[in-house]
Coordinates of C-alpha atoms and ligand atoms in Angstrom, one line a residue:
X39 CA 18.8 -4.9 4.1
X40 CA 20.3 -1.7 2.7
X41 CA 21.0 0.8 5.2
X42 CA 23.1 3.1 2.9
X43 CA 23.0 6.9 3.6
X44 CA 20.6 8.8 1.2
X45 CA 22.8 12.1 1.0
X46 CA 24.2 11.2 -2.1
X47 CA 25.4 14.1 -3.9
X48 CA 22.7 15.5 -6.6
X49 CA 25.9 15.0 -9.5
X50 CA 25.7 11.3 -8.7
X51 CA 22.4 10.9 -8.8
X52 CA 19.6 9.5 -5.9
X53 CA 20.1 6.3 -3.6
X54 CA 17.6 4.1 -5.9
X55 CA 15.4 2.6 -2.9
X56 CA 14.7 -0.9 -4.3
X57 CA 11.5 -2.0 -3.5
X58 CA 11.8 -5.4 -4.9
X59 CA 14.7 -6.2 -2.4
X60 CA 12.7 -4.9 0.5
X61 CA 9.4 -6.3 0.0
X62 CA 11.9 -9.8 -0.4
X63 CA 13.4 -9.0 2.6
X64 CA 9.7 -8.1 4.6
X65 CA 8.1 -11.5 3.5
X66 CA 11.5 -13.2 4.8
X67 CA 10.3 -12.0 7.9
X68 CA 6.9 -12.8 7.8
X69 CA 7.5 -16.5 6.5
X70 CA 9.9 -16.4 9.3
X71 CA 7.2 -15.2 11.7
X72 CA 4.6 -17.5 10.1
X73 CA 7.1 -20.7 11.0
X74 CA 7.6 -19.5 14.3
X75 CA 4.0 -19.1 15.1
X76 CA 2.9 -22.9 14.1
X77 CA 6.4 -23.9 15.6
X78 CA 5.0 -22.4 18.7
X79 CA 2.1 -24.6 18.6
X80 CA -0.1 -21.9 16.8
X81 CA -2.6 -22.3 13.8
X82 CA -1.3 -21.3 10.1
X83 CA -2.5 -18.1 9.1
X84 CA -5.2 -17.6 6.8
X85 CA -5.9 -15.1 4.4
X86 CA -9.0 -15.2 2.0
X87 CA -9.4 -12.7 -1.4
X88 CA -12.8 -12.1 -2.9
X89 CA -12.4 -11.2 -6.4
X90 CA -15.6 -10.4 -7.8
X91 CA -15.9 -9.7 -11.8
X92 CA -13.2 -10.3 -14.0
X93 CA -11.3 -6.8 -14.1
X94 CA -7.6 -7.7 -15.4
X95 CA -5.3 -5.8 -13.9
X96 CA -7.3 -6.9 -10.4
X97 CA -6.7 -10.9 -11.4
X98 CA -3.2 -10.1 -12.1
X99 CA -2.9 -8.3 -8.5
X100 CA -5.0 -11.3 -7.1
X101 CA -3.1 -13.9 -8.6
X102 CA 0.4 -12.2 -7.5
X103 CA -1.0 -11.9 -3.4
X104 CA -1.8 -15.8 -3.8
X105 CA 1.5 -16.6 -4.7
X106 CA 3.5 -14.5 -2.1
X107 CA 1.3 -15.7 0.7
X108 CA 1.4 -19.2 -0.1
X109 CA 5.2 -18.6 -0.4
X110 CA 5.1 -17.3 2.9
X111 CA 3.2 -20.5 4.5
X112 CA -0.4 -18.9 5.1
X113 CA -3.2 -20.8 3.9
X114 CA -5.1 -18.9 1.2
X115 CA -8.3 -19.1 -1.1
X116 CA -9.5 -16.8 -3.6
X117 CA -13.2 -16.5 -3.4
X118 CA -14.3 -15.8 -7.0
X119 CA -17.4 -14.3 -7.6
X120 CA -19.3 -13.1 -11.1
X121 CA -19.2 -10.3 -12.2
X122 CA -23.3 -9.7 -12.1
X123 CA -23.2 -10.7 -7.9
X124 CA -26.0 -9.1 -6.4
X125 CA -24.7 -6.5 -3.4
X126 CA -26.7 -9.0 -1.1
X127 CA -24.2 -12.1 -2.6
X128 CA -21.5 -10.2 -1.7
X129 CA -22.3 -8.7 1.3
X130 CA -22.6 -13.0 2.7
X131 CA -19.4 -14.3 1.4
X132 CA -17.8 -11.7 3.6
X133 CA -19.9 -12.5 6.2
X134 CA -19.6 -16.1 6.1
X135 CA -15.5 -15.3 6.5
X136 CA -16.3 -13.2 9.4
X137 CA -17.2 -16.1 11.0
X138 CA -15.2 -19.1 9.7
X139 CA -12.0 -19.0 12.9
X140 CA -9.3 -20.2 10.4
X141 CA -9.8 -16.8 7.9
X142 CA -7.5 -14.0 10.1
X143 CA -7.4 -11.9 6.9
X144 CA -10.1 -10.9 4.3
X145 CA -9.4 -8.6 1.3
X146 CA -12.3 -7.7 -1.2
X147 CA -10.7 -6.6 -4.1
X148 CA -11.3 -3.4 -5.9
X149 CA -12.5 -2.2 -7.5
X150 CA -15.6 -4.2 -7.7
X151 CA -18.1 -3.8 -10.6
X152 CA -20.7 -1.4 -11.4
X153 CA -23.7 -1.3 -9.3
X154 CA -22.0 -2.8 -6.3
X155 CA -21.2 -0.4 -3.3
X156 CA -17.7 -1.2 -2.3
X157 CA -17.7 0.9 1.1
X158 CA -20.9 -1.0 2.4
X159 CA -18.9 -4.6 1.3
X160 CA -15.3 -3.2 3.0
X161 CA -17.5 -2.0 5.7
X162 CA -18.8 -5.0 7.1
X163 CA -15.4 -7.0 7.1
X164 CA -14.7 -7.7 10.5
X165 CA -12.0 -4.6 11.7
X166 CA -9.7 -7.8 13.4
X167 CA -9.8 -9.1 10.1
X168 CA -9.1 -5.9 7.7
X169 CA -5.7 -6.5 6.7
X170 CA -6.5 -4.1 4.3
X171 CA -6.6 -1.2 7.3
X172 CA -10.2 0.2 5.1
X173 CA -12.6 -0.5 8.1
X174 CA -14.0 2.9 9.8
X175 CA -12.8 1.5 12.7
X176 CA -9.1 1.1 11.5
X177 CA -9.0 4.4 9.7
X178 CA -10.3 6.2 13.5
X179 CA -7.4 4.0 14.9
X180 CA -5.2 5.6 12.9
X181 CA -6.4 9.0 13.1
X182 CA -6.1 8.8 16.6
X183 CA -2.5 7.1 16.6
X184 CA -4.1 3.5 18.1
X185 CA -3.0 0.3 17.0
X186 CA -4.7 -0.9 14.4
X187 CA -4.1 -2.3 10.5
X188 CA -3.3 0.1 8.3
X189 CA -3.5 0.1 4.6
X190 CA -1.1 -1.8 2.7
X191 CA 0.6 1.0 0.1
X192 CA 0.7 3.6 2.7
X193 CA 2.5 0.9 5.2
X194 CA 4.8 -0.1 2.2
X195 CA 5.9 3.7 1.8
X196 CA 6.7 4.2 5.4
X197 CA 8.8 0.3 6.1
X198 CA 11.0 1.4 2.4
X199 CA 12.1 4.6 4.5
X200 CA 12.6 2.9 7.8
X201 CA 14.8 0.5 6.0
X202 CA 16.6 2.7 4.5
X203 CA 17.4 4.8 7.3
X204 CA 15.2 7.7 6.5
X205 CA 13.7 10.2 8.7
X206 CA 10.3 11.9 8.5
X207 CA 10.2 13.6 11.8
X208 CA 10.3 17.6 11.4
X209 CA 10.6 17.1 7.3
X210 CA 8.3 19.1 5.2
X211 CA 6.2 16.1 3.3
X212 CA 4.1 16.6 0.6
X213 CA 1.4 14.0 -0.8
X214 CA 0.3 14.0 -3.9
X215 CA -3.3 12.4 -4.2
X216 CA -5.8 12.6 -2.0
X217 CA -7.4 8.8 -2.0
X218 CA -8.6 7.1 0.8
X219 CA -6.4 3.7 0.0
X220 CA -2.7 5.7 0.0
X221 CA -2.9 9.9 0.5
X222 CA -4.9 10.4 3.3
X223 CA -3.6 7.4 5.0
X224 CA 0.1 7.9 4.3
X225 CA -0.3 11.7 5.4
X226 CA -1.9 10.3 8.5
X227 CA 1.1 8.0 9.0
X228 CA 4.0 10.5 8.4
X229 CA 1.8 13.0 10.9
X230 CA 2.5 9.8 13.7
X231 CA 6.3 10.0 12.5
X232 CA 6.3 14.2 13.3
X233 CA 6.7 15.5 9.8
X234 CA 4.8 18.4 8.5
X235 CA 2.5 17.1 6.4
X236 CA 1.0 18.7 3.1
X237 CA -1.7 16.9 0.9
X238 CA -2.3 18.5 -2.6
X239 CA -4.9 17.5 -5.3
X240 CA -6.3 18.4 -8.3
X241 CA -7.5 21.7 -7.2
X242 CA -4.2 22.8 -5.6
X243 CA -3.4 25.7 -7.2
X244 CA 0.7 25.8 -7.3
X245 CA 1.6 22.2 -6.8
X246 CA 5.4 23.5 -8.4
X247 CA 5.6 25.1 -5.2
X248 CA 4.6 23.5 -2.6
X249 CA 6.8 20.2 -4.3
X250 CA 9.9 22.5 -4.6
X251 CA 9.6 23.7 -0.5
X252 CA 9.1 19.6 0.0
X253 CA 12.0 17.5 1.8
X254 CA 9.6 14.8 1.0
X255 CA 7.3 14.1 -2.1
X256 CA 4.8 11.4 -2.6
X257 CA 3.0 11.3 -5.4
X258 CA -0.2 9.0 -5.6
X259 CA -2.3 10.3 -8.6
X260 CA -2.2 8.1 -11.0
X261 CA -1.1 11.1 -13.6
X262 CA 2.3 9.9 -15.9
X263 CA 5.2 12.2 -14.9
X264 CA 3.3 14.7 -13.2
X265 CA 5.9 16.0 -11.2
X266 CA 9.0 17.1 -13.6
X267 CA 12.3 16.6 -11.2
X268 CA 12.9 20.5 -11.8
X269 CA 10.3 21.3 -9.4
X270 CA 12.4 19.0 -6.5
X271 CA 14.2 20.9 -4.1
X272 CA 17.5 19.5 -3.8
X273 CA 18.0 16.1 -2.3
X274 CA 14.9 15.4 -1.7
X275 CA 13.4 12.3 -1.2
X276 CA 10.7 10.8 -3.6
X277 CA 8.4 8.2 -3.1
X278 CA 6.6 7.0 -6.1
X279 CA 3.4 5.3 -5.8
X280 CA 2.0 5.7 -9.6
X281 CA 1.8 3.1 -11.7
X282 CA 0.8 3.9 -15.5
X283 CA 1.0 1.8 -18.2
X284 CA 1.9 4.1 -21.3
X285 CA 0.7 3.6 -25.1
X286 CA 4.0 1.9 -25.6
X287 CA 3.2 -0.9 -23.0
X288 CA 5.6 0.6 -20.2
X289 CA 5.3 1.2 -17.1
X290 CA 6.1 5.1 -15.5
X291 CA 5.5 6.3 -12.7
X292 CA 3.7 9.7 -11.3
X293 CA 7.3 11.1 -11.6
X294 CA 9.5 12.0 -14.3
X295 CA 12.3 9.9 -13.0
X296 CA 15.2 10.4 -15.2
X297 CA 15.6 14.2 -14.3
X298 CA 14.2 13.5 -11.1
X299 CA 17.3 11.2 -10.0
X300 CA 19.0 13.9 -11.0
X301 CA 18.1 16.1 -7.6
X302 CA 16.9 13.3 -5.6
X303 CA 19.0 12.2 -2.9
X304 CA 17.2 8.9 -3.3
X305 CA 14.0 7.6 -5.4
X306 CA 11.7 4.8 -5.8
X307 CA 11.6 3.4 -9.4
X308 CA 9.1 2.7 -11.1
X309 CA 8.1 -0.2 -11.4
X310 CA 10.1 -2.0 -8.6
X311 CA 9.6 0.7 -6.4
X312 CA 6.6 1.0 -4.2
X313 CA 4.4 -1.8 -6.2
X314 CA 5.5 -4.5 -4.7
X315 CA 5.8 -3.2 -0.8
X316 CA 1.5 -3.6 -1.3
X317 CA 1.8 -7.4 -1.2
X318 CA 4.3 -7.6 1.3
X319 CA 2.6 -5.2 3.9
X320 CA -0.8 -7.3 3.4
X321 CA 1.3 -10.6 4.8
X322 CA 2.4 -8.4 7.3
X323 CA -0.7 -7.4 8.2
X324 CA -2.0 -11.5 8.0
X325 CA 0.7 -12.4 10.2
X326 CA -0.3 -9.6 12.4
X327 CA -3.8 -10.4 12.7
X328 CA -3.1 -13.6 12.6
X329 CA -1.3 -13.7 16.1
X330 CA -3.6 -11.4 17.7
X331 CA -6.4 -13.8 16.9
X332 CA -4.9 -16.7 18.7
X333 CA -3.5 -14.6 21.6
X334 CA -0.4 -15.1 20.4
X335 CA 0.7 -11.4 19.2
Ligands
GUN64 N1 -7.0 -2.5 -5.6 C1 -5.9 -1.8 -5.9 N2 -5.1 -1.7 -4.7 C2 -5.8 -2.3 -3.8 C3 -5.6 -2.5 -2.4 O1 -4.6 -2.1 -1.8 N3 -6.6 -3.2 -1.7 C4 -7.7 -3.7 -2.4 N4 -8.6 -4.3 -1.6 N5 -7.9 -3.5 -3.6 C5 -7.0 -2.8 -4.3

């Protein structure tokens, strides 16, 4: 894995962090930790997905964890469910996978449809068991700097900087977005790495500003180009966790990255950037909960 500096100079533009290289290289070591745990006499992990309705973009995403995990030697199922499930359907498939030993990972898709109440369905997963770190009892674990799961975006931000070498402790870090699946938890998890953490939102009221005092900026709004690279301090690092698919069919990010490479000592594309970390931090988290589960972590 890269390990490059990320002080390029601002005339040669920002290190590109390459998500698609790292999330290769973090299921390499999950299938590698996956063959080592059966070689060790342990069971194959297992990881069920509940995908309930038939929301496109969510079959895409469901389709693409199947394939990575299989690739990595779990045992998966997608549990598809109609789109007009009663809550009370719902609410028993995930308790029937609370209970069947060989599932170590569940993951309801979301969103789900109208009329179904997606906390009181992520609620009742089993916290050994939410590899997607949304339980009450994962997010208090990571409040309070305990091990636990922790969402799979978030996680993906944080193992691109650690493999590339970069630092949060005493940086100034600003997140964009204030959702429960990446701001909050990724302020949480910089705040456990000693940076000075920031979260701004709609109602912010100078979001320039506080992204120009920023060492670090993450934006997670879902907003095409929001942040103009002019408002980036210089050499800053970006992490870009918007995905936006334009009138033209392409996809940008919550940053305008052309003039944003231009200040950035290194970037995250879009896509290939923080996209497909998500994936590869949920078979983390299945291999994780995986071992635990069989005393074996
Ligand atoms: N929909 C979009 N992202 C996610 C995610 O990380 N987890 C789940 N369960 N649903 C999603």
């Amino acid at each position: 894995m890269s390990q490059d500096s990320n002080a390029s100079s601002a005339t040669s533009g920002a290190q590109i962090l390459d998500g698609k290289a790292t999330a290769a290289a973090v299921r390499a070591d999950v299938a590698a930790g996956v063959d080592a745990l059966v070689a060790g006499g342990g069971r194959q992990p297992g990881l069920t997905v509940v995908l309930v309705g038939e929301d496109p973009p969510s079959q895409v995403y469901v389709r693409s964890k199947d394939r990575a995990a299989t690739e990595a030697g779990f045992r998966v199922e997608t549990v598809r469910m109609a789109a007009d499930s009663q809550q009370a359907d719902v609410e028993a498939t995930v308790r029937r996978l609370n209970g069947d030993d060989g599932v170590d990972g569940i993951l309801v898709q979301l969103p789900l449809p109208k009329g179904l109440d997606a906390d009181a369905v992520t609620e009742l997963i089993d916290p050994a068991k939410d590899v997607d770190g949304l339980t009450k009892d994962n997010i208090a674990r990571l409040v309070l700097g305990q091990d636990g799961l922790v969402p799979c975006t978030p996680a993906g931000c944080i193992e691109i900087c650690d493999r590339h070498g970069i630092s949060l402790s005493g940086k100034d870090v600003v997140v964009i977005g204030r959702s429960h699946l990446v701001g909050k938890p990724f302020a949480q998890l910089a705040l456990a790495r000693n940076a000075t953490v920031t979260i701004c939102h709609s109602r912010t009221r100078d979001l320039e500003a506080h992204c120009r005092a920023a060492d670090v900026v993450v934006a997670a709004v879902g907003v095409t180009e929001l942040v103009k690279g002019s408002w980036l301090k210089e050499g800053a690092v970006v992490l870009d966790v918007g995905i936006n698919r334009g009138d033209d069919g392409k996809l940008r990010g919550d940053v305008e990255f052309e003039t944003a490479r231009q200040r950035a000592s290194a970037i995250t594309p879009v896509p290939g950037g923080v996209g497909p970390m998500t994936i590869a931090m949920l078979l983390a988290n299945t291999l994780e909960t995986s071992r635990r589960r069989q005393g074996r972590a």
